[in-house]
Short mmCIF file of C-alpha atoms in Angstrom, two decimals:
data_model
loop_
_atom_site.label_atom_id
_atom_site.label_comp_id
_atom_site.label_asym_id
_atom_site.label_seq_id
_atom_site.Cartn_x
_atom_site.Cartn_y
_atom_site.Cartn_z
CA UNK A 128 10.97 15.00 18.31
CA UNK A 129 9.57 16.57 15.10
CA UNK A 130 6.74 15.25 13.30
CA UNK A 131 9.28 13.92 10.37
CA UNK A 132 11.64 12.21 13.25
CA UNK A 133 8.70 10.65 14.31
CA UNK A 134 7.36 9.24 10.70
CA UNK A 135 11.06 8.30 9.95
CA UNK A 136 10.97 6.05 13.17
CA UNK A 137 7.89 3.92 12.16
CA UNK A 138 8.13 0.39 11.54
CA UNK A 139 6.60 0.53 8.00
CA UNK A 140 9.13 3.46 6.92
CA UNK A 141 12.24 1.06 8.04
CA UNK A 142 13.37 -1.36 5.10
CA UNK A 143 14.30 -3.85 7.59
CA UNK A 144 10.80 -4.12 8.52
CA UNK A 145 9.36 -5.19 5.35
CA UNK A 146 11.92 -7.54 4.61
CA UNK A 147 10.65 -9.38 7.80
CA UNK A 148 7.03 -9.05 6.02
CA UNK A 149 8.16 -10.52 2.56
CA UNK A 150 6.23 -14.41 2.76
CA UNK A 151 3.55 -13.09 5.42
CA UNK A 152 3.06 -10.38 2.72
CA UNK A 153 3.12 -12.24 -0.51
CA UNK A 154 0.99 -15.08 1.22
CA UNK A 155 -1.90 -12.85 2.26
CA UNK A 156 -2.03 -9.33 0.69
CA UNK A 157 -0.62 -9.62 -3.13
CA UNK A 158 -3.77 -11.98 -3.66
CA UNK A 159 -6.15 -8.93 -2.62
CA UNK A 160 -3.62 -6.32 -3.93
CA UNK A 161 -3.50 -7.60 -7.15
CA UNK A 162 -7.20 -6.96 -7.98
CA UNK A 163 -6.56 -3.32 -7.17
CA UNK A 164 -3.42 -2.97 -9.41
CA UNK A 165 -5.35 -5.16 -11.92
CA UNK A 166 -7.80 -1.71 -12.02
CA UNK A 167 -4.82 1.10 -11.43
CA UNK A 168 -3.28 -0.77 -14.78
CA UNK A 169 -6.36 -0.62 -16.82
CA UNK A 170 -6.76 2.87 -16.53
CA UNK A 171 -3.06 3.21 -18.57
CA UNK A 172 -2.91 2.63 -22.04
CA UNK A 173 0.39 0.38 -22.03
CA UNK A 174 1.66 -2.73 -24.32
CA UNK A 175 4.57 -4.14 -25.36
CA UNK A 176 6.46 -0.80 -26.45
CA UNK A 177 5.46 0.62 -22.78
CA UNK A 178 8.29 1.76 -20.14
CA UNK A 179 6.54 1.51 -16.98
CA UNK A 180 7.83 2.41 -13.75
CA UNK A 181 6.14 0.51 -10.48
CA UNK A 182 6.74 2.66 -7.38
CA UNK A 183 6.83 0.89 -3.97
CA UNK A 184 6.37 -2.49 -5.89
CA UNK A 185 6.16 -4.21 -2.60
CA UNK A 186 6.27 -8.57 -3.56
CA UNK A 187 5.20 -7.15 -6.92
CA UNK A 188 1.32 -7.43 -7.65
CA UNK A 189 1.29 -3.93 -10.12
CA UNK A 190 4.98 -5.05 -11.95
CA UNK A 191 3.59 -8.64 -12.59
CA UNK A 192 0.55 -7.52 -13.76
CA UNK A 193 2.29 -5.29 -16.11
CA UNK A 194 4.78 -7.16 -17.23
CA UNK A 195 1.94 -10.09 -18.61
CA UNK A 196 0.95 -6.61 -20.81
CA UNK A 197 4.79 -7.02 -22.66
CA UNK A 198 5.31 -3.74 -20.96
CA UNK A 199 8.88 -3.39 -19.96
CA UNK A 200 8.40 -2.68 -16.15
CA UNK A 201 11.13 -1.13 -13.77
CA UNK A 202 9.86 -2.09 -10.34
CA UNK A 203 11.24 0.05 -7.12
CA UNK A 204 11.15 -0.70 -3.74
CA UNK A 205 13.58 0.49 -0.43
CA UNK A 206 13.31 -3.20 0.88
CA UNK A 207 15.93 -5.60 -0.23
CA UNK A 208 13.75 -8.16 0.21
CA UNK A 209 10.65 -7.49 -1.52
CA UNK A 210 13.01 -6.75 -4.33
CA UNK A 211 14.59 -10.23 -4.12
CA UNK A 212 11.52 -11.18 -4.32
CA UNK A 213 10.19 -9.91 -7.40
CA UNK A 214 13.75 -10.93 -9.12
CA UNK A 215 12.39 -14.40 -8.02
CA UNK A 216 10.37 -14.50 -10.84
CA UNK A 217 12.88 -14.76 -13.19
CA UNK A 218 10.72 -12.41 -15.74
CA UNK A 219 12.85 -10.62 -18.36
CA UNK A 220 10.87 -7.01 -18.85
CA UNK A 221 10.84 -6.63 -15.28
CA UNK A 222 14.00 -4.80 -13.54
CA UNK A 223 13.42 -4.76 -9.85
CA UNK A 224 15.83 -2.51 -8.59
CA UNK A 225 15.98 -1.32 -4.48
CA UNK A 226 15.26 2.48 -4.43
CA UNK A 227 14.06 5.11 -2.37
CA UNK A 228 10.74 6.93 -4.09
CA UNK A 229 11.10 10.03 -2.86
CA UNK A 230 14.51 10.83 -4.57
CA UNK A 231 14.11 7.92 -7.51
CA UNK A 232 17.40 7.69 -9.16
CA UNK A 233 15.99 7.73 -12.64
CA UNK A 234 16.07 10.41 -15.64
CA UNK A 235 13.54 12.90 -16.39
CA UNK A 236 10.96 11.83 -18.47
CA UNK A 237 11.66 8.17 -19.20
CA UNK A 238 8.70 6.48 -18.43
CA UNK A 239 5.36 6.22 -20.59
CA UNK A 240 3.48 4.95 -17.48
CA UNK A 241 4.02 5.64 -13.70
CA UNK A 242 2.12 3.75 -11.15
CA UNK A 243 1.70 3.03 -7.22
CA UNK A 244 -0.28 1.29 -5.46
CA UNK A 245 -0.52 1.61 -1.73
CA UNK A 246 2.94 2.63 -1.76
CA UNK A 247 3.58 6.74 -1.92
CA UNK A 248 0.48 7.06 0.78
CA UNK A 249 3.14 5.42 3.29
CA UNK A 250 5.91 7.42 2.36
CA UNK A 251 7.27 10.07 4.94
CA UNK A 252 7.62 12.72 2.13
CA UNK A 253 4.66 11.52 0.05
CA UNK A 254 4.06 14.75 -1.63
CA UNK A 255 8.23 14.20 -3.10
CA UNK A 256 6.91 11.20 -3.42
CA UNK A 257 4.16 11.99 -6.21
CA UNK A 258 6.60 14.58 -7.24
CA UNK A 259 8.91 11.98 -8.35
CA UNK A 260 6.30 10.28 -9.95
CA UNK A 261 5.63 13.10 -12.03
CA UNK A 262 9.62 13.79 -12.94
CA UNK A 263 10.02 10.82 -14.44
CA UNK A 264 6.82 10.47 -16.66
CA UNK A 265 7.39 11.76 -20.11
CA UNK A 266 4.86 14.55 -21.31
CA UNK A 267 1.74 13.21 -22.49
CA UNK A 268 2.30 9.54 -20.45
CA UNK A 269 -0.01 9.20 -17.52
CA UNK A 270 0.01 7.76 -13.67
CA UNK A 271 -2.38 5.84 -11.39
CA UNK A 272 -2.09 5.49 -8.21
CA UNK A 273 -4.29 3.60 -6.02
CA UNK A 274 -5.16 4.59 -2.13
CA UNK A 275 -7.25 3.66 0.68
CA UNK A 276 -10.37 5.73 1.38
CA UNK A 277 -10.02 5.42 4.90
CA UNK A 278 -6.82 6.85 7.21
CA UNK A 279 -7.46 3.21 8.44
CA UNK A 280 -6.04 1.76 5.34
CA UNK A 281 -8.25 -1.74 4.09
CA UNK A 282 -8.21 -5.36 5.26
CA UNK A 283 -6.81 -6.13 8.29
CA UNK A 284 -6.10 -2.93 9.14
CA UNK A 285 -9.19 -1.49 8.99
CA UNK A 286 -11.19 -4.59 11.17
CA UNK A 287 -8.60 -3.97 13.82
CA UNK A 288 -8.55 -0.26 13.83
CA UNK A 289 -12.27 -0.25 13.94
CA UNK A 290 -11.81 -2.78 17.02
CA UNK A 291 -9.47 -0.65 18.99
CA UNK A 292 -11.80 2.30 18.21
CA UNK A 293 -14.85 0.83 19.60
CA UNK A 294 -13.11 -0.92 23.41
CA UNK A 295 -10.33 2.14 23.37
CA UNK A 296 -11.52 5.04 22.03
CA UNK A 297 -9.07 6.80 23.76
CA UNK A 298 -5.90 5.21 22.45
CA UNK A 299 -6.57 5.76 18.78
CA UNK A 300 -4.27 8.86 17.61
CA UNK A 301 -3.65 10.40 14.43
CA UNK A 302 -2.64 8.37 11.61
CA UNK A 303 0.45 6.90 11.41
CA UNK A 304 1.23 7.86 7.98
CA UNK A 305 0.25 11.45 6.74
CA UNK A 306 -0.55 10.30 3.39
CA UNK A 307 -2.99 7.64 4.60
CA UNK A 308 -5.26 9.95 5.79
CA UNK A 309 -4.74 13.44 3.50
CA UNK A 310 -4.91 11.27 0.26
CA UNK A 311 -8.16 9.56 1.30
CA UNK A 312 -10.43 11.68 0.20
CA UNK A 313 -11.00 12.32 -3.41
CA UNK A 314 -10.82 16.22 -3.46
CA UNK A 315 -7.75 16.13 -1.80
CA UNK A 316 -6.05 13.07 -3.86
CA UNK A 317 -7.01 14.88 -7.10
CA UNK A 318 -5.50 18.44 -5.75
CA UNK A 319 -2.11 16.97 -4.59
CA UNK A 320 -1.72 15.20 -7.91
CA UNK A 321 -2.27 18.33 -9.97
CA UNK A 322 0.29 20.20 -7.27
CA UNK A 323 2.92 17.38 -7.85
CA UNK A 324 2.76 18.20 -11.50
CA UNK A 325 0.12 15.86 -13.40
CA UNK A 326 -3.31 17.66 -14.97
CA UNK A 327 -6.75 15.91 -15.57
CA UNK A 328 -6.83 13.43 -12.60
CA UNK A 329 -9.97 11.08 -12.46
CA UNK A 330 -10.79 9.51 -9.40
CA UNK A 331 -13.12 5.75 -9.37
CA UNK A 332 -13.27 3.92 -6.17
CA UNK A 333 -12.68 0.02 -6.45
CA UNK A 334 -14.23 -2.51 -3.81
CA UNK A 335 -12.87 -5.62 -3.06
CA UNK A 336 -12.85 -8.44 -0.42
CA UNK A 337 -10.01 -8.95 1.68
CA UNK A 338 -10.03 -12.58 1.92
CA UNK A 339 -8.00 -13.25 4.82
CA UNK A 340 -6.98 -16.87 5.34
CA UNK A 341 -7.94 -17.96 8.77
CA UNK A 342 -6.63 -21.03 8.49
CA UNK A 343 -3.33 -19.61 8.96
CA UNK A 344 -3.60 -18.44 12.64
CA UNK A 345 -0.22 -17.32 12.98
CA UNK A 346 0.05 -15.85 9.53
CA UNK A 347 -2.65 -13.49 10.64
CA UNK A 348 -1.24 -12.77 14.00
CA UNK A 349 1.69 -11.56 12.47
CA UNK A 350 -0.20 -9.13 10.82
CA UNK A 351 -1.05 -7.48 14.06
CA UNK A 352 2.54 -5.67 15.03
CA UNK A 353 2.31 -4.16 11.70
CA UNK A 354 -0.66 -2.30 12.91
CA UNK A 355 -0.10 0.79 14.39
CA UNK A 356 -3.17 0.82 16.93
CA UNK A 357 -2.08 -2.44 17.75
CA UNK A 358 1.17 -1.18 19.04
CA UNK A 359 -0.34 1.31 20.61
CA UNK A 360 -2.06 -1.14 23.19
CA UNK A 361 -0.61 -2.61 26.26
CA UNK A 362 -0.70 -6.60 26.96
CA UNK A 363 -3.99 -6.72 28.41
CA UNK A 364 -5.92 -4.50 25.82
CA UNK A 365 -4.19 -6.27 23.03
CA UNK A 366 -5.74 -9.56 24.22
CA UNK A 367 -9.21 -7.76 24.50
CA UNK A 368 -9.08 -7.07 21.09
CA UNK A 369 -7.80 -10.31 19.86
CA UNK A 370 -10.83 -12.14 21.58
CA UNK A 371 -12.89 -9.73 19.82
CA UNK A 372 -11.15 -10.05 16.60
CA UNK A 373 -11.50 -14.02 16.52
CA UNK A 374 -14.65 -13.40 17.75
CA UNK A 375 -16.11 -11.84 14.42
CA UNK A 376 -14.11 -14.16 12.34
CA UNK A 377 -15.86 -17.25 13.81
CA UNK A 378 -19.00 -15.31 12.87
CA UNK A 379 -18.21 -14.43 9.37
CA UNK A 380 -15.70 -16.85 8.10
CA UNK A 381 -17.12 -18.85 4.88
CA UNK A 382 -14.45 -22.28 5.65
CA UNK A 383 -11.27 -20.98 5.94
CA UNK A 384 -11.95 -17.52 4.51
CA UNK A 385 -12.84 -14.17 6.52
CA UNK A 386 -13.93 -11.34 3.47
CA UNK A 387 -13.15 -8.11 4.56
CA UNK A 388 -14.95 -5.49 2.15
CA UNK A 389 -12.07 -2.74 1.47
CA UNK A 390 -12.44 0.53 -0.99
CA UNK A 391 -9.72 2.22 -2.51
CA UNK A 392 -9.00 5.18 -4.45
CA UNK A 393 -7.89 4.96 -7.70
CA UNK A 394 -6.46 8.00 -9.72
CA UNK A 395 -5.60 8.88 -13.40
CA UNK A 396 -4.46 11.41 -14.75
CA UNK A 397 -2.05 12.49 -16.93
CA UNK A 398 1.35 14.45 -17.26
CA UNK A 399 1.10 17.80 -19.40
CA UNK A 400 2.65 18.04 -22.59
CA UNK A 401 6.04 20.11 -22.99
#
């Protein structure tokens, strides 16, 4: 099977899959998500005249965020049911539309403001992905686009990768998204964006707590499948690291909250003038 066979077949590249994740999604990421697109938007100078396109818009932290700017926001995802979801909302300068972002079906140079966050890193094609990005940003409008600084991605992710890493050492392969890991480090976030056709990136890093609601024991645990070390794991070895998991939130939960200190990547830059 070739490497792009392989990324095609992952759960978080099938639409299907994140429809599944739509509530479990909204109810404990877009909280912590938010904050991130809340910096990725500041960068941009947008306001009410502002086209802005949202790539990956997932339940819609960067498009909501954006819209509450006046912007007029086209939102993009490939599931159906995150973009039901942001529909939901009802919100007038927002067109959530289902799309594939690696072949956006958009004109050239329509938007004053392009943004993703934590979406292209997943895609299987990222670098179309930025390219895309860059296709449809008028000259002189800009991007941002926020990633993790770890291959282990933030939040939940990360604490359970970093668990699986330290009782199976041995079962921890390659990331399970290119993007996750090339795009993590600054040097190479900044290169790819200039090679997908922006100039001047800036990179800042952003930390923020994940705070995961342990109250909600099974809304966490359904986190877990979408982890790919997880899946990697047999029965037993997924119930070692489950004790351990619960383990460290009993430790560090303040109430019903378990923070989870997560950095991310964010990068500006902007697209060249004609």
């Amino acid at each position: 099977m070739q490497q792009s066979e392989q990324a095609d077949r992952l759960p978080f590249n099938d639409p299907a899959h994140w429809d599944k994740m739509v509530a479990t999604y909204e109810a404990q990421s877009q909280p912590f998500t938010t904050h991130f697109a809340e910096a990725a938007l500041a960068t941009l100078a947008i306001g009410p005249s502002s086209k802005v396109l949202d790539v990956a818009t997932g339940t819609g932290a960067a498009a909501l965020a954006a819209a509450r700017s006046g912007a007029d926001v086209t939102a993009i995802d490939f599931s159906a049911g995150m973009v039901l979801r942001v529909r939901s909302h009802g919100l007038p300068n927002i067109d959530a539309r289902q799309m594939d972002g690696q072949a956006l079906d958009l004109p050239d140079a329509s938007f004053d403001a392009v943004l993703s966050v934590f979406g292209v890193m997943l895609f299987p094609d990222w670098r179309a992905g930025l390219r895309e990005m860059a296709r449809v940003t008028r000259p002189d409008g800009s991007a941002a686009i926020a990633v993790w600084n770890s291959a282990d991605g933030g939040g939940v992710h990360m604490l359970v990768s970093r668990i699986v890493r330290t009782l199976y050492p041995d079962r921890i392969g390659p990331p399970p998204a290119a993007g996750l890991a090339e795009l993590a480090d600054p040097d190479r976030l900044a290169a790819a964006i200039v090679t997908a056709g922006f100039a001047q990136p800036t990179i800042t890093e952003v930390t923020r707590d994940f705070e995961l609601n342990v109250a909600d024991i099974d809304g966490v645990e359904r986190i877990f499948p979408f982890i790919s070390h997880w899946n990697a794991l047999d029965d037993a070895q997924r119930a070692a690291v489950a004790r351990v998991f619960w383990t460290e939130i009993e430790r560090g939960r303040v109430g019903d909250i378990f923070p989870i200190p997560s950095t991310a990547l964010i990068a500006t830059a902007q697209r060249p003038p004609s």
